[in-house]
Amino acid sequence: MSTLRNDIARDLALPRTQNEYTELVRALLHQRCPLAPPKAFVHTYGCQGNVADSERIKGMLAEMGYEFTDAREDADFVLFNTCAVREHAEDRVFGNVGALKPLKSDKKDMIVALCGCMMQQPHVADRIRQSYPFVNLVFGTFAIHRFPELMYRVLRGGKRVFEIGETQEPVPEGLPVRRDSMFKAWLPIMYGCNNFCSYCVVPYVRGRERSRTPEAVLAEAKEIIAGGAKEITLLGQNVNSYGKNASDGVNFPKLLKMINDLPGDFHIRFMTSHPKDCTKELLDTMAACEKADRHLHLPFQSGNNRVLKAMNRGYTRESYLELIRYARKVMPDISITSDIIVGFPGETYDEFRDTVSLIEEVKFTSLFTFIYSPRVGTRAAAMEDPVPYAEKSRWFTELLKAQEKIAAARSADMVGKTYEVLVENETKEANGMLTGRTGGNINIDFAGDPALIGSYRRVRVTEAKNWLLFGELV
Ligand code: 5AD
Ligand code: SF4
């Protein structure tokens, strides 16, 4: 027995490439289950960055021989790619992991794996280690490219594997990608964040900013275009600081222009832009790029200068408004969306009202609004936070009401006008209606043949019900 253990230990210590591990995993899985390919279930929480990571993990799983299922009870491998940005997201993950326990007792060979931002936090990994013994594999955001090796360690070593170390190595290239959509593609251009907004856990779980080279980004963009995608979304926590430390002089506006100049019939989006790094050069470039959709997601978080300072955001209400004015000057039809946090530690009601007055002034197309959630290790988590949650919830409702009014007026204004939309899916009600999304990121429902999904069509808005829009094909 101990010789076998020594053999395994020696085997696991051998230096191998990730491709070699992939082949070994494929062979082991075939041995385990020779009659049918094993099935994987992958669920992603959080932002598009996580979605893009999951597409790479699924690419690796496919190379290991996995097929995919939407039913976790049918799966031989279950993976949750997790999000740490707010407590609510974390609670859902713990709940869903707990719910796997009976499944795993019925199916001993099932591999349960957890990855992503939550797992990069040592206190979370410890909790999994202690309270969820049926979890086989835990890996953080820095180990994604080593997934084949980790799988081999689980299968061959037969022990639980935890891999949550941090590195500052360059971004690994050449991972296979299995994209969720045929017509819209996520394209990460950078990873990590250097901003340390005082409420945010991302810099702790994603590390410092690392940009992909322009060559790598362009190569992937070409691959996406050749694959027939109609929309490419460039991703980064702060795309505006793309290439900041690179010697080739390619900053984000230049990269955007390079992608815009690639031949093909496609649109470009990007997110997220940080106001402190959003330059007039970027807005001018966007205006000059005919493939860039007229949508700017520019999170302002708070409309009050004291709160912005405490958040470590690096801009003021006035400089934010100046950016919006400039964006609208060079792109009159631009649609602007934002993120807001209500109830940051120490925020007063009057300070919160500055956020409401800012949304009334800017008239955003839509907002992603959050009640502040303390995150372990961040500076804000140590700040005095005297306002009770129930009070913050009332402010939150007040904000939503103000935005509803703005959105209703905007919707009413769209009636009678025609927009180009990317037809995305059938509506949930499955009543012969499709949903299309405008360049400004507004959904319009209309009757149409599902064969239109994945194409651009012109739709005239016929009716607005609050923020819901209905239209007809032109
Ligand atoms: N609490 C509430 N919202 C947060 N966000 C980030 N961290 C927190 C937090 N601790 C929000 C910000 C950010 C968006 C992605 O999530 O608004 O822009
Ligand atoms: Fe978090 Fe701020 Fe970085 Fe965005 S810019 S990921 S809010 S620290």
CSV table of N, CA and C in Angstrom, one decimal, residues 278-364:
chain,number,residue,atom,x,y,z
A,278,CYS,N,-11.0,57.6,-17.4
A,278,CYS,CA,-11.7,57.7,-18.7
A,278,CYS,C,-11.3,59.1,-19.3
A,279,THR,N,-10.6,59.0,-20.4
A,279,THR,CA,-10.0,60.2,-20.9
A,279,THR,C,-10.8,60.7,-22.1
A,280,LYS,N,-10.6,62.0,-22.5
A,280,LYS,CA,-11.2,62.5,-23.7
A,280,LYS,C,-10.7,61.8,-24.9
A,281,GLU,N,-9.5,61.3,-24.8
A,281,GLU,CA,-8.9,60.5,-26.0
A,281,GLU,C,-9.8,59.3,-26.2
A,282,LEU,N,-10.2,58.6,-25.1
A,282,LEU,CA,-11.1,57.4,-25.2
A,282,LEU,C,-12.4,57.8,-25.8
A,283,LEU,N,-13.0,58.9,-25.3
A,283,LEU,CA,-14.3,59.3,-25.8
A,283,LEU,C,-14.3,59.7,-27.3
A,284,ASP,N,-13.2,60.4,-27.7
A,284,ASP,CA,-13.0,60.8,-29.1
A,284,ASP,C,-12.8,59.5,-29.9
A,285,THR,N,-12.0,58.6,-29.4
A,285,THR,CA,-11.8,57.4,-30.2
A,285,THR,C,-13.1,56.6,-30.4
A,286,MET,N,-13.8,56.5,-29.3
A,286,MET,CA,-15.1,55.8,-29.3
A,286,MET,C,-16.0,56.4,-30.4
A,287,ALA,N,-16.0,57.8,-30.4
A,287,ALA,CA,-16.9,58.5,-31.4
A,287,ALA,C,-16.4,58.2,-32.8
A,288,ALA,N,-15.1,58.0,-33.0
A,288,ALA,CA,-14.6,57.8,-34.3
A,288,ALA,C,-14.6,56.3,-34.8
A,289,CYS,N,-14.9,55.4,-33.8
A,289,CYS,CA,-15.0,54.0,-34.2
A,289,CYS,C,-16.4,53.6,-34.6
A,290,GLU,N,-16.6,53.3,-35.8
A,290,GLU,CA,-18.0,53.1,-36.3
A,290,GLU,C,-18.5,51.7,-35.7
A,291,LYS,N,-17.6,50.9,-35.3
A,291,LYS,CA,-18.1,49.6,-34.8
A,291,LYS,C,-18.3,49.6,-33.3
A,292,ALA,N,-17.9,50.7,-32.6
A,292,ALA,CA,-18.1,50.8,-31.1
A,292,ALA,C,-19.6,51.2,-30.9
A,293,ASP,N,-20.3,50.3,-30.1
A,293,ASP,CA,-21.7,50.7,-29.8
A,293,ASP,C,-21.7,51.9,-28.9
A,294,ARG,N,-22.8,52.7,-29.0
A,294,ARG,CA,-22.9,53.9,-28.3
A,294,ARG,C,-23.4,53.7,-26.9
A,295,HIS,N,-22.6,53.0,-26.1
A,295,HIS,CA,-22.9,52.7,-24.7
A,295,HIS,C,-21.7,52.8,-23.9
A,296,LEU,N,-21.8,53.5,-22.8
A,296,LEU,CA,-20.7,53.7,-21.9
A,296,LEU,C,-21.2,53.3,-20.5
A,297,HIS,N,-20.5,52.3,-19.9
A,297,HIS,CA,-20.8,51.9,-18.5
A,297,HIS,C,-19.8,52.6,-17.7
A,298,LEU,N,-20.2,53.6,-16.9
A,298,LEU,CA,-19.2,54.4,-16.2
A,298,LEU,C,-19.7,54.6,-14.7
A,299,PRO,N,-19.3,53.6,-13.9
A,299,PRO,CA,-19.8,53.6,-12.5
A,299,PRO,C,-19.4,54.8,-11.7
A,300,PHE,N,-20.3,55.5,-11.1
A,300,PHE,CA,-19.9,56.7,-10.3
A,300,PHE,C,-20.0,56.4,-8.8
A,301,GLN,N,-20.8,55.3,-8.4
A,301,GLN,CA,-20.8,54.8,-7.0
A,301,GLN,C,-21.5,55.8,-6.0
A,302,SER,N,-21.1,57.1,-6.0
A,302,SER,CA,-21.8,58.0,-5.1
A,302,SER,C,-21.7,59.4,-5.7
A,303,GLY,N,-22.7,60.2,-5.5
A,303,GLY,CA,-22.7,61.6,-6.0
A,303,GLY,C,-22.2,62.6,-5.0
A,304,ASN,N,-21.6,62.2,-3.9
A,304,ASN,CA,-21.2,63.1,-2.9
A,304,ASN,C,-19.6,63.0,-2.8
A,305,ASN,N,-19.0,64.2,-2.8
A,305,ASN,CA,-17.5,64.2,-2.8
A,305,ASN,C,-16.9,63.7,-1.6
A,306,ARG,N,-17.5,63.9,-0.4
A,306,ARG,CA,-16.8,63.3,0.8
A,306,ARG,C,-16.9,61.8,0.7
A,307,VAL,N,-18.0,61.2,0.3
A,307,VAL,CA,-18.1,59.8,0.2
A,307,VAL,C,-17.2,59.2,-0.9
A,308,LEU,N,-17.1,59.9,-2.0
A,308,LEU,CA,-16.2,59.5,-3.1
A,308,LEU,C,-14.8,59.4,-2.6
A,309,LYS,N,-14.4,60.4,-1.7
A,309,LYS,CA,-13.0,60.4,-1.2
A,309,LYS,C,-12.9,59.2,-0.3
A,310,ALA,N,-13.8,59.0,0.6
A,310,ALA,CA,-13.7,57.8,1.5
A,310,ALA,C,-13.7,56.5,0.8
A,311,MET,N,-14.4,56.5,-0.4
A,311,MET,CA,-14.4,55.3,-1.2
A,311,MET,C,-13.0,55.1,-2.0
A,312,ASN,N,-12.2,56.2,-1.9
A,312,ASN,CA,-10.9,56.2,-2.7
A,312,ASN,C,-11.2,56.0,-4.2
A,313,ARG,N,-12.1,56.8,-4.7
A,313,ARG,CA,-12.4,56.7,-6.1
A,313,ARG,C,-11.6,57.6,-7.0
A,314,GLY,N,-11.0,58.6,-6.5
A,314,GLY,CA,-10.1,59.4,-7.4
A,314,GLY,C,-10.7,60.3,-8.4
A,315,TYR,N,-12.0,60.7,-8.2
A,315,TYR,CA,-12.6,61.7,-9.0
A,315,TYR,C,-13.7,62.4,-8.2
A,316,THR,N,-14.2,63.5,-8.7
A,316,THR,CA,-15.3,64.2,-7.9
A,316,THR,C,-16.5,64.2,-8.7
A,317,ARG,N,-17.6,64.6,-8.1
A,317,ARG,CA,-18.9,64.7,-8.7
A,317,ARG,C,-18.8,65.6,-10.0
A,318,GLU,N,-18.0,66.7,-9.8
A,318,GLU,CA,-17.9,67.7,-10.9
A,318,GLU,C,-17.1,67.1,-12.0
A,319,SER,N,-16.0,66.4,-11.7
A,319,SER,CA,-15.2,65.9,-12.9
A,319,SER,C,-16.0,64.8,-13.5
A,320,TYR,N,-16.8,64.0,-12.8
A,320,TYR,CA,-17.6,63.0,-13.4
A,320,TYR,C,-18.6,63.6,-14.4
A,321,LEU,N,-19.3,64.7,-13.9
A,321,LEU,CA,-20.3,65.3,-14.7
A,321,LEU,C,-19.7,65.9,-16.0
A,322,GLU,N,-18.4,66.4,-15.8
A,322,GLU,CA,-17.7,67.0,-17.0
A,322,GLU,C,-17.5,65.9,-18.0
A,323,LEU,N,-17.1,64.7,-17.6
A,323,LEU,CA,-16.9,63.6,-18.5
A,323,LEU,C,-18.2,63.3,-19.2
A,324,ILE,N,-19.3,63.3,-18.5
A,324,ILE,CA,-20.6,62.9,-19.1
A,324,ILE,C,-20.9,64.0,-20.2
A,325,ARG,N,-20.7,65.3,-19.8
A,325,ARG,CA,-20.9,66.4,-20.8
A,325,ARG,C,-20.1,66.1,-22.1
A,326,TYR,N,-18.8,65.8,-21.9
A,326,TYR,CA,-18.0,65.6,-23.0
A,326,TYR,C,-18.4,64.4,-23.9
A,327,ALA,N,-18.7,63.3,-23.2
A,327,ALA,CA,-19.2,62.1,-23.9
A,327,ALA,C,-20.4,62.5,-24.8
A,328,ARG,N,-21.3,63.2,-24.2
A,328,ARG,CA,-22.6,63.6,-24.9
A,328,ARG,C,-22.3,64.6,-26.1
A,329,LYS,N,-21.3,65.4,-25.9
A,329,LYS,CA,-20.9,66.4,-26.9
A,329,LYS,C,-20.4,65.6,-28.1
A,330,VAL,N,-19.5,64.6,-27.9
A,330,VAL,CA,-18.9,63.9,-29.1
A,330,VAL,C,-19.8,62.8,-29.6
A,331,MET,N,-20.7,62.3,-28.7
A,331,MET,CA,-21.6,61.2,-29.1
A,331,MET,C,-23.0,61.6,-28.6
A,332,PRO,N,-23.8,62.4,-29.3
A,332,PRO,CA,-25.1,62.9,-28.7
A,332,PRO,C,-26.0,61.7,-28.4
A,333,ASP,N,-25.9,60.6,-29.1
A,333,ASP,CA,-26.8,59.5,-28.9
A,333,ASP,C,-26.3,58.5,-27.8
A,334,ILE,N,-25.3,58.8,-27.1
A,334,ILE,CA,-24.7,57.8,-26.2
A,334,ILE,C,-25.6,57.5,-25.0
A,335,SER,N,-25.6,56.2,-24.7
A,335,SER,CA,-26.4,55.7,-23.6
A,335,SER,C,-25.4,55.4,-22.5
A,336,ILE,N,-25.8,56.0,-21.3
A,336,ILE,CA,-24.8,55.9,-20.2
A,336,ILE,C,-25.5,55.1,-19.0
A,337,THR,N,-24.7,54.1,-18.5
A,337,THR,CA,-25.2,53.3,-17.4
A,337,THR,C,-24.2,53.4,-16.3
A,338,SER,N,-24.6,53.0,-15.1
A,338,SER,CA,-23.7,53.2,-14.0
A,338,SER,C,-23.9,52.2,-12.8
A,339,ASP,N,-23.0,52.1,-11.9
A,339,ASP,CA,-23.1,51.3,-10.7
A,339,ASP,C,-23.2,52.3,-9.5
A,340,ILE,N,-24.0,52.0,-8.5
A,340,ILE,CA,-24.1,52.8,-7.3
A,340,ILE,C,-24.1,52.0,-6.1
A,341,ILE,N,-23.5,52.5,-5.1
A,341,ILE,CA,-23.5,51.9,-3.7
A,341,ILE,C,-24.3,52.8,-2.8
A,342,VAL,N,-25.3,52.2,-2.1
A,342,VAL,CA,-26.1,53.0,-1.1
A,342,VAL,C,-25.7,52.5,0.2
A,343,GLY,N,-25.5,53.5,1.1
A,343,GLY,CA,-25.2,53.1,2.5
A,343,GLY,C,-23.7,52.8,2.8
A,344,PHE,N,-22.8,53.4,2.1
A,344,PHE,CA,-21.4,53.3,2.4
A,344,PHE,C,-21.2,53.7,3.9
A,345,PRO,N,-20.2,53.1,4.6
A,345,PRO,CA,-20.1,53.4,6.0
A,345,PRO,C,-20.0,54.9,6.2
A,346,GLY,N,-20.8,55.4,7.1
A,346,GLY,CA,-20.7,56.8,7.5
A,346,GLY,C,-21.5,57.7,6.5
A,347,GLU,N,-22.1,57.2,5.5
A,347,GLU,CA,-22.9,58.0,4.5
A,347,GLU,C,-24.1,58.5,5.3
A,348,THR,N,-24.4,59.8,5.1
A,348,THR,CA,-25.6,60.4,5.8
A,348,THR,C,-26.7,60.4,4.7
A,349,TYR,N,-28.0,60.7,5.2
A,349,TYR,CA,-29.1,60.8,4.3
A,349,TYR,C,-28.8,61.9,3.3
A,350,ASP,N,-28.3,63.1,3.8
A,350,ASP,CA,-28.1,64.2,2.9
A,350,ASP,C,-27.1,63.8,1.8
A,351,GLU,N,-26.0,63.1,2.2
A,351,GLU,CA,-25.0,62.7,1.2
A,351,GLU,C,-25.6,61.7,0.2
A,352,PHE,N,-26.5,60.8,0.7
A,352,PHE,CA,-27.2,59.9,-0.2
A,352,PHE,C,-28.0,60.7,-1.2
A,353,ARG,N,-28.7,61.8,-0.8
A,353,ARG,CA,-29.5,62.6,-1.7
A,353,ARG,C,-28.7,63.2,-2.8
A,354,ASP,N,-27.4,63.4,-2.6
A,354,ASP,CA,-26.5,63.8,-3.7
A,354,ASP,C,-26.4,62.8,-4.8
A,355,THR,N,-26.5,61.5,-4.4
A,355,THR,CA,-26.5,60.5,-5.4
A,355,THR,C,-27.8,60.5,-6.2
A,356,VAL,N,-28.9,60.8,-5.5
A,356,VAL,CA,-30.2,60.9,-6.2
A,356,VAL,C,-30.2,62.1,-7.2
A,357,SER,N,-29.6,63.2,-6.7
A,357,SER,CA,-29.6,64.4,-7.6
A,357,SER,C,-28.7,64.2,-8.8
A,358,LEU,N,-27.7,63.4,-8.6
A,358,LEU,CA,-26.8,63.1,-9.7
A,358,LEU,C,-27.5,62.2,-10.8
A,359,ILE,N,-28.3,61.3,-10.3
A,359,ILE,CA,-29.0,60.4,-11.4
A,359,ILE,C,-30.0,61.3,-12.1
A,360,GLU,N,-30.6,62.2,-11.3
A,360,GLU,CA,-31.7,63.0,-11.9
A,360,GLU,C,-31.0,64.0,-12.9
A,361,GLU,N,-29.8,64.4,-12.7
A,361,GLU,CA,-29.1,65.3,-13.6
A,361,GLU,C,-28.7,64.6,-14.8
A,362,VAL,N,-28.1,63.4,-14.6
A,362,VAL,CA,-27.5,62.7,-15.8
A,362,VAL,C,-28.5,61.9,-16.6
A,363,LYS,N,-29.5,61.4,-15.9
A,363,LYS,CA,-30.6,60.6,-16.6
A,363,LYS,C,-29.9,59.4,-17.3
A,364,PHE,N,-29.5,58.4,-16.4
A,364,PHE,CA,-28.8,57.2,-16.9
A,364,PHE,C,-29.9,56.3,-17.6
